[in-house]
Tab-separated table of C-alpha atoms in Angstrom:
chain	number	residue	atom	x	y	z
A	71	UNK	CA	0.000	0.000	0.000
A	72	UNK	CA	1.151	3.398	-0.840
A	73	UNK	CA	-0.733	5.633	0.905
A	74	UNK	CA	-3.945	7.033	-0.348
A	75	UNK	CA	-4.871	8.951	-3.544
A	76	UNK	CA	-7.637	11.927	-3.661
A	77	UNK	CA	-9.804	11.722	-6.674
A	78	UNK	CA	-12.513	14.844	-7.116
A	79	UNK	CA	-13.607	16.235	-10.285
A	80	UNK	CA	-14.003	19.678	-11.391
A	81	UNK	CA	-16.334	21.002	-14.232
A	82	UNK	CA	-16.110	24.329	-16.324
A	83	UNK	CA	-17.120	25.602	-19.607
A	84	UNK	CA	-14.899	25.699	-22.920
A	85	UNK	CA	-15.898	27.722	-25.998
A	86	UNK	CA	-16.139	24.370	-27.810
A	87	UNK	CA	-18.230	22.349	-24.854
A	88	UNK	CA	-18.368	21.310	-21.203
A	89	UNK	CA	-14.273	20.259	-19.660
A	90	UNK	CA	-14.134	17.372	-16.833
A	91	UNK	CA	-11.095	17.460	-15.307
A	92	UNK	CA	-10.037	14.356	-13.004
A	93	UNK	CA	-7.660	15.266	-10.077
A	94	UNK	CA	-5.305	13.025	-8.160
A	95	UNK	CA	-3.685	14.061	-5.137
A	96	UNK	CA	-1.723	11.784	-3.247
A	97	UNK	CA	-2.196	12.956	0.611
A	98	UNK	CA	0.480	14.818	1.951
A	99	UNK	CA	2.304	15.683	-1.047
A	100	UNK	CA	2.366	18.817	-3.374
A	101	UNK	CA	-0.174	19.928	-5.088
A	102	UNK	CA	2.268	20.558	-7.607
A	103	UNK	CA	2.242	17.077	-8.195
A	104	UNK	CA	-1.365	16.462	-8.686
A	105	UNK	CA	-1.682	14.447	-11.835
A	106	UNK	CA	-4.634	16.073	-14.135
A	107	UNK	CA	-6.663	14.199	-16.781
A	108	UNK	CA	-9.119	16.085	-18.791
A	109	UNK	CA	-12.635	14.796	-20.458
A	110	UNK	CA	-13.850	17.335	-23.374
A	111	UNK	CA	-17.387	16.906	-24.156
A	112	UNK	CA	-17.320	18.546	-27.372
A	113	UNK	CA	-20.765	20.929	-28.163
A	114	UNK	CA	-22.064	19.601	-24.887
A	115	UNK	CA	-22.476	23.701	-23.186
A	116	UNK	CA	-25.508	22.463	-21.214
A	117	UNK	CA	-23.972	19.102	-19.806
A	118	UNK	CA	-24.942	18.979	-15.698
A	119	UNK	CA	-22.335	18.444	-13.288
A	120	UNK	CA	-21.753	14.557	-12.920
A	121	UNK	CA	-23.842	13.477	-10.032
A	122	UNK	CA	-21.405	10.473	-9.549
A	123	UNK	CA	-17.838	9.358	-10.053
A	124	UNK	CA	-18.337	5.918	-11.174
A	125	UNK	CA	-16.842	6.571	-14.501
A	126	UNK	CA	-13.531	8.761	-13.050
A	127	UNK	CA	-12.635	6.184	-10.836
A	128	UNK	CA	-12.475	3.613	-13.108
A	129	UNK	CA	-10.820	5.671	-15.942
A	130	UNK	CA	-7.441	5.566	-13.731
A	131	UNK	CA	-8.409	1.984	-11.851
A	132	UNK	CA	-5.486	-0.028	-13.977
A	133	UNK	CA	-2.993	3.391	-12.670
A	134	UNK	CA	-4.210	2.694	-8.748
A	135	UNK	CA	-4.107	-1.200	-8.372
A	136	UNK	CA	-1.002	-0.880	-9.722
A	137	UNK	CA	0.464	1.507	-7.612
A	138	UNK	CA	-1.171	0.212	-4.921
A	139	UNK	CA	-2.800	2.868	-3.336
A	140	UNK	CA	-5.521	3.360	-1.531
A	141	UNK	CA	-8.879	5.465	-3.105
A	142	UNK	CA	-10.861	8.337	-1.373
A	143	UNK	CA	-13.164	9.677	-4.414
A	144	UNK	CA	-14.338	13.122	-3.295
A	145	UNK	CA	-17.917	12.463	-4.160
A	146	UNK	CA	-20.582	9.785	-4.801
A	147	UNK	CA	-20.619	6.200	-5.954
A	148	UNK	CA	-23.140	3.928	-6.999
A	149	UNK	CA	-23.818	1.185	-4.606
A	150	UNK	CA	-23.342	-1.291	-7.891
A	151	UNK	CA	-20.432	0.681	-9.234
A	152	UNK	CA	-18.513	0.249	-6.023
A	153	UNK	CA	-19.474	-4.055	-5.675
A	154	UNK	CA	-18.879	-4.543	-9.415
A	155	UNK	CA	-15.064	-2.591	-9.109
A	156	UNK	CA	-14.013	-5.000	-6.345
A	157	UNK	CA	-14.413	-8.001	-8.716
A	158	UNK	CA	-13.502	-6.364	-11.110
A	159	UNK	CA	-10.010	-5.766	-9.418
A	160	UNK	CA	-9.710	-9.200	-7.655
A	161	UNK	CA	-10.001	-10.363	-11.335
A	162	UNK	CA	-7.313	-9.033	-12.800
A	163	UNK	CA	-5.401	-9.153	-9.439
A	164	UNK	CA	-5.576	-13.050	-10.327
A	165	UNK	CA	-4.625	-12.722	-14.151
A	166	UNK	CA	-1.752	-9.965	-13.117
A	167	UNK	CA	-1.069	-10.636	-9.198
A	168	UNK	CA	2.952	-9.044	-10.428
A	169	UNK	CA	1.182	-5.584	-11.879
A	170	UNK	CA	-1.969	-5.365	-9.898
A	171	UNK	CA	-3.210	-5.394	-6.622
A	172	UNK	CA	-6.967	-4.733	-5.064
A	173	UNK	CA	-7.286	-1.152	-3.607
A	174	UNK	CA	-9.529	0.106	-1.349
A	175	UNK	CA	-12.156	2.442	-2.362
A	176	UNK	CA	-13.411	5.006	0.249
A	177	UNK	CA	-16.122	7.457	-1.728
A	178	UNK	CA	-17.990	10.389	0.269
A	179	UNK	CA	-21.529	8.970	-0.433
A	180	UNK	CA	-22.274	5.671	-1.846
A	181	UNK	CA	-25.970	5.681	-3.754
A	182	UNK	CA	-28.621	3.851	-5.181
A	183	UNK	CA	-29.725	5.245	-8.101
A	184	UNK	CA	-33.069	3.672	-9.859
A	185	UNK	CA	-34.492	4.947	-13.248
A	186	UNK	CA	-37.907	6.237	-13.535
A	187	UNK	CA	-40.162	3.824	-15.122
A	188	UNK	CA	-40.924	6.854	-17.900
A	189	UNK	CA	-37.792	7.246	-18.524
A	190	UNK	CA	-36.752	6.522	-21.953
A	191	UNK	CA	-33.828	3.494	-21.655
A	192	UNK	CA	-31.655	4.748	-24.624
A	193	UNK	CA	-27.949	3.663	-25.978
A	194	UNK	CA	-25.160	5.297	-27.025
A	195	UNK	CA	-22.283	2.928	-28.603
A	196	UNK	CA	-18.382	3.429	-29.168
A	197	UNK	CA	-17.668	3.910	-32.755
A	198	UNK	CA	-14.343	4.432	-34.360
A	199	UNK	CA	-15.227	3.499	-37.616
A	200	UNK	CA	-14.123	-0.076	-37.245
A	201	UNK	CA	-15.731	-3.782	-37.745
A	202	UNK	CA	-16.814	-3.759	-33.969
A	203	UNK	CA	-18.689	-0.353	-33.691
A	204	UNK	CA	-19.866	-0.770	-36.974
A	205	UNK	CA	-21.583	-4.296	-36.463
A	206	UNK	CA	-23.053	-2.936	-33.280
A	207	UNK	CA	-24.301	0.065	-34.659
A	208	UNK	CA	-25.494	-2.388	-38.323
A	209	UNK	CA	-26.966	-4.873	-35.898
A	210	UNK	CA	-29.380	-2.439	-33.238
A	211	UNK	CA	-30.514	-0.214	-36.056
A	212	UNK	CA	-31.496	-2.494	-38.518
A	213	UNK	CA	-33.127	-4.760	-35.562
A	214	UNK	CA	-30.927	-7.833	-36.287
A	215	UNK	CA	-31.128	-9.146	-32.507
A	216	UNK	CA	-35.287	-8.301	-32.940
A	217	UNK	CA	-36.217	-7.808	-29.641
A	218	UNK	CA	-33.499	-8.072	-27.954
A	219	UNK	CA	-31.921	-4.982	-29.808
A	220	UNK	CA	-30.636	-2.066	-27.870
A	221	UNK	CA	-32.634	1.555	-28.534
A	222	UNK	CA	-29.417	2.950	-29.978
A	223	UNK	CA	-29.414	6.423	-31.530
A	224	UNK	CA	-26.475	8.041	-30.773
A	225	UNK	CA	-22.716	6.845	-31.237
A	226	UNK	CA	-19.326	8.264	-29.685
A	227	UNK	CA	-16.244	9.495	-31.192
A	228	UNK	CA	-13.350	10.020	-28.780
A	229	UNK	CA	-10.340	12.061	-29.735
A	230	UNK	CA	-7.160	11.209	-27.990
A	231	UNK	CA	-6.909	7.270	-28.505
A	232	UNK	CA	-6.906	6.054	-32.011
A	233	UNK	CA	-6.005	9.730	-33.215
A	234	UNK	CA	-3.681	11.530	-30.990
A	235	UNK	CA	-4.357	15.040	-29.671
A	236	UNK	CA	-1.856	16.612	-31.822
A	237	UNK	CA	-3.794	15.870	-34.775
A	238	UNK	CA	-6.994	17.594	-34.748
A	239	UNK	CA	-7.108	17.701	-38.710
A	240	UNK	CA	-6.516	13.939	-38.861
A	241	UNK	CA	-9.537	13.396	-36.393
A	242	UNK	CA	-12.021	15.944	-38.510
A	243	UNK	CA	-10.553	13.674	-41.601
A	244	UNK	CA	-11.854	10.500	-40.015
A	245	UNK	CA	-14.832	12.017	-38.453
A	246	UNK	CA	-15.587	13.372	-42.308
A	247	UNK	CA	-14.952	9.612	-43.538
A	248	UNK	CA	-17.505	7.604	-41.108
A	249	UNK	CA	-20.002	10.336	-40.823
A	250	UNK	CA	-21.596	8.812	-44.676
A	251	UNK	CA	-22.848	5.753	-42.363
A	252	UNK	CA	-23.704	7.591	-39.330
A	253	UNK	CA	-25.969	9.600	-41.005
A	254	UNK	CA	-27.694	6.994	-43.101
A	255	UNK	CA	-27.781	4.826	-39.608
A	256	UNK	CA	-29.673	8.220	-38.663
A	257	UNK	CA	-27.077	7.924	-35.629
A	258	UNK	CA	-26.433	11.189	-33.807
A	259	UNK	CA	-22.531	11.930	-33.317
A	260	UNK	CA	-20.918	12.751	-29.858
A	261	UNK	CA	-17.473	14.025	-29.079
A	262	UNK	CA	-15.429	13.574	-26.347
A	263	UNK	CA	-11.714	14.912	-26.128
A	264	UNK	CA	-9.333	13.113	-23.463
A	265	UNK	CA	-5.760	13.096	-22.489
A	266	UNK	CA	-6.255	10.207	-20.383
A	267	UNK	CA	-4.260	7.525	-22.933
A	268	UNK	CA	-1.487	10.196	-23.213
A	269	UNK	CA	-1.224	11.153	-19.732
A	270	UNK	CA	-2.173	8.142	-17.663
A	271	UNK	CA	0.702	5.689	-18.951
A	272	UNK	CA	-1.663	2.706	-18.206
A	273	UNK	CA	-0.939	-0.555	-19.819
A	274	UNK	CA	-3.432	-0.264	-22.649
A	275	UNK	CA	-3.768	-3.504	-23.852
A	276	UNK	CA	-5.271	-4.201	-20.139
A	277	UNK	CA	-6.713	-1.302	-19.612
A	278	UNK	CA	-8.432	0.398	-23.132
A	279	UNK	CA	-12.032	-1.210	-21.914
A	280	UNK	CA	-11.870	0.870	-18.977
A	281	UNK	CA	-10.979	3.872	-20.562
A	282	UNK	CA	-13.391	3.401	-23.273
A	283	UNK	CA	-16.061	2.765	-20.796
A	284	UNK	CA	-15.360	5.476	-18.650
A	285	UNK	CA	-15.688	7.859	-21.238
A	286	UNK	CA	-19.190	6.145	-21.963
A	287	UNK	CA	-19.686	7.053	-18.431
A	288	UNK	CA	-19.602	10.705	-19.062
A	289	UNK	CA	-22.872	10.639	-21.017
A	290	UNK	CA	-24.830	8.419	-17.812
A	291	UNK	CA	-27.161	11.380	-17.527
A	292	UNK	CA	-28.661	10.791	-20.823
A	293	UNK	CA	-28.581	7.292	-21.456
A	294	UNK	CA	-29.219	3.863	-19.777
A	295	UNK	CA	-26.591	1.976	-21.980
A	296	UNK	CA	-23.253	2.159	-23.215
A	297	UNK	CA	-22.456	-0.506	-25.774
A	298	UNK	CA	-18.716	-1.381	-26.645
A	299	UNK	CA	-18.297	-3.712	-29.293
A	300	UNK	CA	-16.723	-6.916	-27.987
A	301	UNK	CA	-12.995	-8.218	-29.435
A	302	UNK	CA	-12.753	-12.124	-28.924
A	303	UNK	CA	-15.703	-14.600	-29.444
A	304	UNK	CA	-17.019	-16.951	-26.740
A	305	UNK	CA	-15.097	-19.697	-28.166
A	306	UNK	CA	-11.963	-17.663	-28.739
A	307	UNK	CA	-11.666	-15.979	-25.551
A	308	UNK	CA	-7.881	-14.910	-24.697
A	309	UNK	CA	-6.984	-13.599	-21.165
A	310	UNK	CA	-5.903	-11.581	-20.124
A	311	UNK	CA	-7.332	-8.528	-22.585
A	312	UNK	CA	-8.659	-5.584	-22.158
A	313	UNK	CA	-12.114	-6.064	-23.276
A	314	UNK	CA	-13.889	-9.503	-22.503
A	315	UNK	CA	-17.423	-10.354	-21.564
A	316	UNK	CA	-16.337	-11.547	-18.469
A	317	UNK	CA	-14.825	-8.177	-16.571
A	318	UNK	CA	-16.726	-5.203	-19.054
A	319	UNK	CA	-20.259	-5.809	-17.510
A	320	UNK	CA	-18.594	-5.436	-14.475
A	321	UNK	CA	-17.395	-1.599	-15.435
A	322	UNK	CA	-21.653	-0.725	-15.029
A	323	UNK	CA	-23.225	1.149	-11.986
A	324	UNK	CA	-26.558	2.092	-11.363
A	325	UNK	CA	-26.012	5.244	-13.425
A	326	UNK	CA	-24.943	3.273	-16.844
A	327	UNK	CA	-25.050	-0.282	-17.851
A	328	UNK	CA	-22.128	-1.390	-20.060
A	329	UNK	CA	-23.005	-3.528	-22.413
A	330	UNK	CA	-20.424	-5.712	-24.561
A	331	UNK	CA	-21.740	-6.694	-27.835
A	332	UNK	CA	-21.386	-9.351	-30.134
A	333	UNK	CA	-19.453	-11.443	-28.478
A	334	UNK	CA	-20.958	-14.339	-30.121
A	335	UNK	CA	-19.678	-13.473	-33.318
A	336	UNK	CA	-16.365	-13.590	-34.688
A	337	UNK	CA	-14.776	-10.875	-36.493
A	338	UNK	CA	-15.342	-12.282	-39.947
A	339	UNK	CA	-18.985	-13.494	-38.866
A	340	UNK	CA	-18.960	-9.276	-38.387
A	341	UNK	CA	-17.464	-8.896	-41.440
A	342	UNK	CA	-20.485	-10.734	-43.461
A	343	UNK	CA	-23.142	-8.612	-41.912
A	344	UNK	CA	-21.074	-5.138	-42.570
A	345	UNK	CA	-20.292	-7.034	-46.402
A	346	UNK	CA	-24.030	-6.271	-46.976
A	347	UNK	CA	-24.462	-2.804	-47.385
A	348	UNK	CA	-22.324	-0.721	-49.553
A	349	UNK	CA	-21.790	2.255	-47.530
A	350	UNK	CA	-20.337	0.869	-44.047
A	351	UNK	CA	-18.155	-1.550	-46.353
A	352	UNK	CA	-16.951	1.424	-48.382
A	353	UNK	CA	-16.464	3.988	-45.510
A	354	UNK	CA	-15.388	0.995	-42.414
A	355	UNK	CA	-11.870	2.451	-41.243
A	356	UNK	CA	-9.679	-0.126	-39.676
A	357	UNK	CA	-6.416	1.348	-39.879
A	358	UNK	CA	-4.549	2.877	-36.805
A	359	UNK	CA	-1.078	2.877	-37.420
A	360	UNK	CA	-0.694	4.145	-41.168
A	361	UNK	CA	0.393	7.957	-41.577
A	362	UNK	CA	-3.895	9.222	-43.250
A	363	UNK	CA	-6.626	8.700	-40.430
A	364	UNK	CA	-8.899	9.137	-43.622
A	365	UNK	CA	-7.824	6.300	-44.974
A	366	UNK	CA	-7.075	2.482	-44.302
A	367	UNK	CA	-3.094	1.891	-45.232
A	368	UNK	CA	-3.931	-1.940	-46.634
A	369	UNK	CA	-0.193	-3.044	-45.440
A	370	UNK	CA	-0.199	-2.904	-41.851
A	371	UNK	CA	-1.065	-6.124	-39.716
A	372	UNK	CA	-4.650	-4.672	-38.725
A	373	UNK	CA	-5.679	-3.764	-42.855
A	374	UNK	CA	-4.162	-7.302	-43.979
A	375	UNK	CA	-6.322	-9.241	-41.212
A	376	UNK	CA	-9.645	-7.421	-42.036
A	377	UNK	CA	-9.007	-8.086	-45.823
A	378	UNK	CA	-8.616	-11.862	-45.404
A	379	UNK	CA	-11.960	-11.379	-42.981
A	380	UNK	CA	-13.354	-10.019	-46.162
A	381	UNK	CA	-11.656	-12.780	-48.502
A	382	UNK	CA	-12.945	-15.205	-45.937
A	383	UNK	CA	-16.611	-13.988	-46.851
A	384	UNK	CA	-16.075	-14.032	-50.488
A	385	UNK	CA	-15.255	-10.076	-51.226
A	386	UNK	CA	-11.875	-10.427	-52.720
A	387	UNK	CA	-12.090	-6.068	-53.562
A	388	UNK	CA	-14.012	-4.407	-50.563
A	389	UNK	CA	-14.446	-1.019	-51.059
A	390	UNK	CA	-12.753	0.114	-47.791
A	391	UNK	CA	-9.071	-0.798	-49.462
A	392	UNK	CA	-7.393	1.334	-52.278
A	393	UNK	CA	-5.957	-2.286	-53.125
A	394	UNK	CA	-6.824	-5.907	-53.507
A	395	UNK	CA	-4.894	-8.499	-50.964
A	396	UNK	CA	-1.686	-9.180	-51.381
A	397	UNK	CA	-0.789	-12.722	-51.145
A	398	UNK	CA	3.309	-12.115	-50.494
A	399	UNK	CA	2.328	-10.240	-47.287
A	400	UNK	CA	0.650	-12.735	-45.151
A	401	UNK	CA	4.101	-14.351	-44.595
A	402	UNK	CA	5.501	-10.715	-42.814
A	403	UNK	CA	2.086	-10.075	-40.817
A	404	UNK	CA	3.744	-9.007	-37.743
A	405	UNK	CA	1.944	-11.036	-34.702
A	406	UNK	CA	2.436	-9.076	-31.260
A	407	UNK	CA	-0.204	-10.194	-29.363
A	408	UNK	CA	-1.927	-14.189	-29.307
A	409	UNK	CA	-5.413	-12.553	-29.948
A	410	UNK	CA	-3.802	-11.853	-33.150
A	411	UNK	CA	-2.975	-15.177	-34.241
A	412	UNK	CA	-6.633	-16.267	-32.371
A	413	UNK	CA	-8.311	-14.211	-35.207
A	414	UNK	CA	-6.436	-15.748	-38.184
A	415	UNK	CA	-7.517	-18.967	-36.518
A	416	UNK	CA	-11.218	-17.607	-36.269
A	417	UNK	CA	-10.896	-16.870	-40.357
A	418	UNK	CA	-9.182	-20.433	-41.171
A	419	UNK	CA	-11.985	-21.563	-39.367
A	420	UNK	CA	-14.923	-19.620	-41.094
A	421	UNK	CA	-13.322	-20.244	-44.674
A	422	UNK	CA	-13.494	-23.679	-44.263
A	423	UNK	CA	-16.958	-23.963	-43.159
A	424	UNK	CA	-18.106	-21.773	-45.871
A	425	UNK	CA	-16.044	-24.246	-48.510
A	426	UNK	CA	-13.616	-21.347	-49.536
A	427	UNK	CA	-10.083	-22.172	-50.553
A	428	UNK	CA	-7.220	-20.921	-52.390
A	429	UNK	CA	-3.696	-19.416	-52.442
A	430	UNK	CA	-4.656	-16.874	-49.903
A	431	UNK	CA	-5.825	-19.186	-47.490
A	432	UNK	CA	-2.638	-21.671	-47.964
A	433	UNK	CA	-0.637	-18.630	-47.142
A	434	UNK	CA	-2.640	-17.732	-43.810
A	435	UNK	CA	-1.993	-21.482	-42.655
A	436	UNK	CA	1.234	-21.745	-43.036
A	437	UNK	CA	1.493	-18.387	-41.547
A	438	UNK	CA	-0.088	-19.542	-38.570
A	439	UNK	CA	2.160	-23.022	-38.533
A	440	UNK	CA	5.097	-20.620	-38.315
A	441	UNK	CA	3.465	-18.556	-35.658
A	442	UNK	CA	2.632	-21.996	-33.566
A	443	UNK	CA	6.265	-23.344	-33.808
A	444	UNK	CA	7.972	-20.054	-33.243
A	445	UNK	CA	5.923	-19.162	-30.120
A	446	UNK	CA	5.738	-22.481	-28.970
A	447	UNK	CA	10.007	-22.741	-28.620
A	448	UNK	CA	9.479	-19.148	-27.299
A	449	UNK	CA	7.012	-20.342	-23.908
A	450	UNK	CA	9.755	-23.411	-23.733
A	451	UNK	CA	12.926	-20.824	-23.380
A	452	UNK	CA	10.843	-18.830	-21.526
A	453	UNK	CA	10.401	-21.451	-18.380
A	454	UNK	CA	13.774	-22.886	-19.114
A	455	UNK	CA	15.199	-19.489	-17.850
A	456	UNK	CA	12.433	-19.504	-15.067
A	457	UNK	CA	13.677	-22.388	-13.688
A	458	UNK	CA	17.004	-21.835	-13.920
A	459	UNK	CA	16.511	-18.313	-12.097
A	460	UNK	CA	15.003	-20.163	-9.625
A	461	UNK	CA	17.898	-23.406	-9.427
A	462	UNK	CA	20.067	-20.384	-9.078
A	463	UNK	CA	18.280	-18.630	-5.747
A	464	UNK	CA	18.347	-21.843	-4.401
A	465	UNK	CA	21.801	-22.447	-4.582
């Protein structure tokens, strides 16, 4: 334990919308060395104070367990926010016990908050422009889950993870590129501006869910639900990960119920609902790591994956690519994480159900052979030098 850590939130007006700006203060220190995160709601002016924290505390949750320090949030809690936080830490306390530990969270209040039975349970989903958001916003406004489809009508953008702040242009670029299907979705846009990726230095490949979803969070005075699209299926689940049906409900309170959607599907099962209408498959943007936000690179791991998706459902020229697959460049795909390789598997898989074959998907399975053999010596070297680290303390 290192002490405790002060969380209260301040609110004031911008001329382009309503600022949120998280403070941490650890107690008896400086307030010179207060760390500062700031929420944006863009062309919100009229946004109401937030009633409670649910959503500050666990945008910097990964930062506390694993500093170890104990909470006291300067304001209110829901009553489910604050039992669904504790499992949620003790769970990736047990998937992490060398990065994270449980904290203890002290708010000022802790509430119960239950909805009117008038009011009017809406959604707002994540969208980036990729498969996920897209399939999620494809699948509740078209009514593809029937009754069981979320009221969704309004979707949000958020500046300062995929496109960093320095680029303002590059965000209006890909803001100008999705809008085509937002609008014919008849989806309302919201923007939210945050130096909390920049700033934070969480582990994001643990901890983007709960950034994500606490920036959700900031709209829990307007709607019920916040839909994320999920990553993993049900029977491709990889752990640890920073989205997974099995910690992300546990990110709700009373105040907001985060829902994570489409977990049943794979990506390419995704893939052959967006395949059906022409403008999500010419305007779906994919690409995070090429140089244009307005445009999908085709060459990085991320473009190559979600063109053999496409292959896999029979469009060998989707209009969101400038150019067709290229064969030569499954061998190079540059694996970093296993949920990587889990969603070439997921493709292999769908191709061959669906009777596809060719060159292309040769070249993904003995991509994935190499992957197998070269990460399988890789876990072997890796416990060799375990236990010889620990023959050595013995000695």
């Amino acid at each position: 334990m290192n002490g405790t850590v002060e969380l209260t939130i301040a609110q004031s007006q911008l001329p382009a919308g309503t600022r949120r700006t998280l403070r941490l203060h650890r107690t008896g220190s400086s307030p010179n060395a207060d760390r500062l995160f700031h929420f944006d709601l863009l062309g919100e002016s009229d946004a109401p104070a937030p009633q409670v924290l649910d959503g500050f505390l666990l945008a910097v949750l990964f930062l506390v367990m694993a500093d170890g320090s104990r909470v006291r949030v300067h304001g209110a809690l829901t009553r489910t926010a604050l039992y669904n936080f504790e499992e949620f830490q003790r769970a990736w306390a047990c998937w992490c016990p060398t990065r994270y530990s449980p904290v203890e969270i002290k708010p000022d209040q802790i509430v119960d908050i239950l909805p009117p039975r008038w009011q009017d349970p809406r959604a707002i989903s994540l969208f980036s422009g990729g498969v996920d958001g897209t399939f999620t916003a494809l699948r509740h406004r078209h009514g593809l889950a029937g009754d069981a489809s979320y009221p969704l009508s309004d979707v949000l953008l958020v500046h300062g993870f995929d496109v960093p702040l320095a680029r303002p242009d590059a965000f209006e670029r890909l803001l100008r590129r999705i809008r085509p299907t937002l609008d014919e979705l008849g989806l309302r846009v919201r923007l939210l501006r945050t130096d909390l990726k920049e700033l934070s230095g969480q582990y994001w490949e643990y901890s983007f869910g709960a950034q994500l979803a606490a920036c959700l969070h900031n709209f829990s005075h307007e709607f019920r639900y916040g839909l994320m699209g999920s990553s993993e299926p049900y029977d491709h689940m990889v752990f640890p990960w920073g989205s997974n049906p099995v910690t992300d409900p546990l990110m709700s309170g009373d105040a907001m119920r985060l829902v994570v959607d489409g977990t049943p599907f794979s990506r390419t099962e995704k893939v052959e609902v967006v395949n059906r209408y022409a403008t999500p498959t010419r305007t779906l943007k994919v690409c995070w790591e090429g140089p244009d936000p307005e445009r999908n690179c085709g060459h990085c791991e991320k473009c190559l994956r979600t063109k053999l998706n496409f292959m896999a459902v029979g469009n060998e020229r989707p209009a969101c690519f400038d150019e067709p697959l290229d064969i030569d460049a499954i061998s190079g795909m540059q694996l970093r994480f296993p949920a990587q390789a889990t969603e070439l598997e997921t493709i292999v898989e769908y191709a061959q159900r669906q009777g596809r074959h060719g060159p292309w998907l040769e070249a993904l399975q003995r991509k994935l052979t190499a992957y197998r053999s070269e990460h399988t010596r890789a876990s072997m070297l890796g416990r060799a030098k375990r236990k010889l680290r620990s023959l050595l303390r013995a000695s």
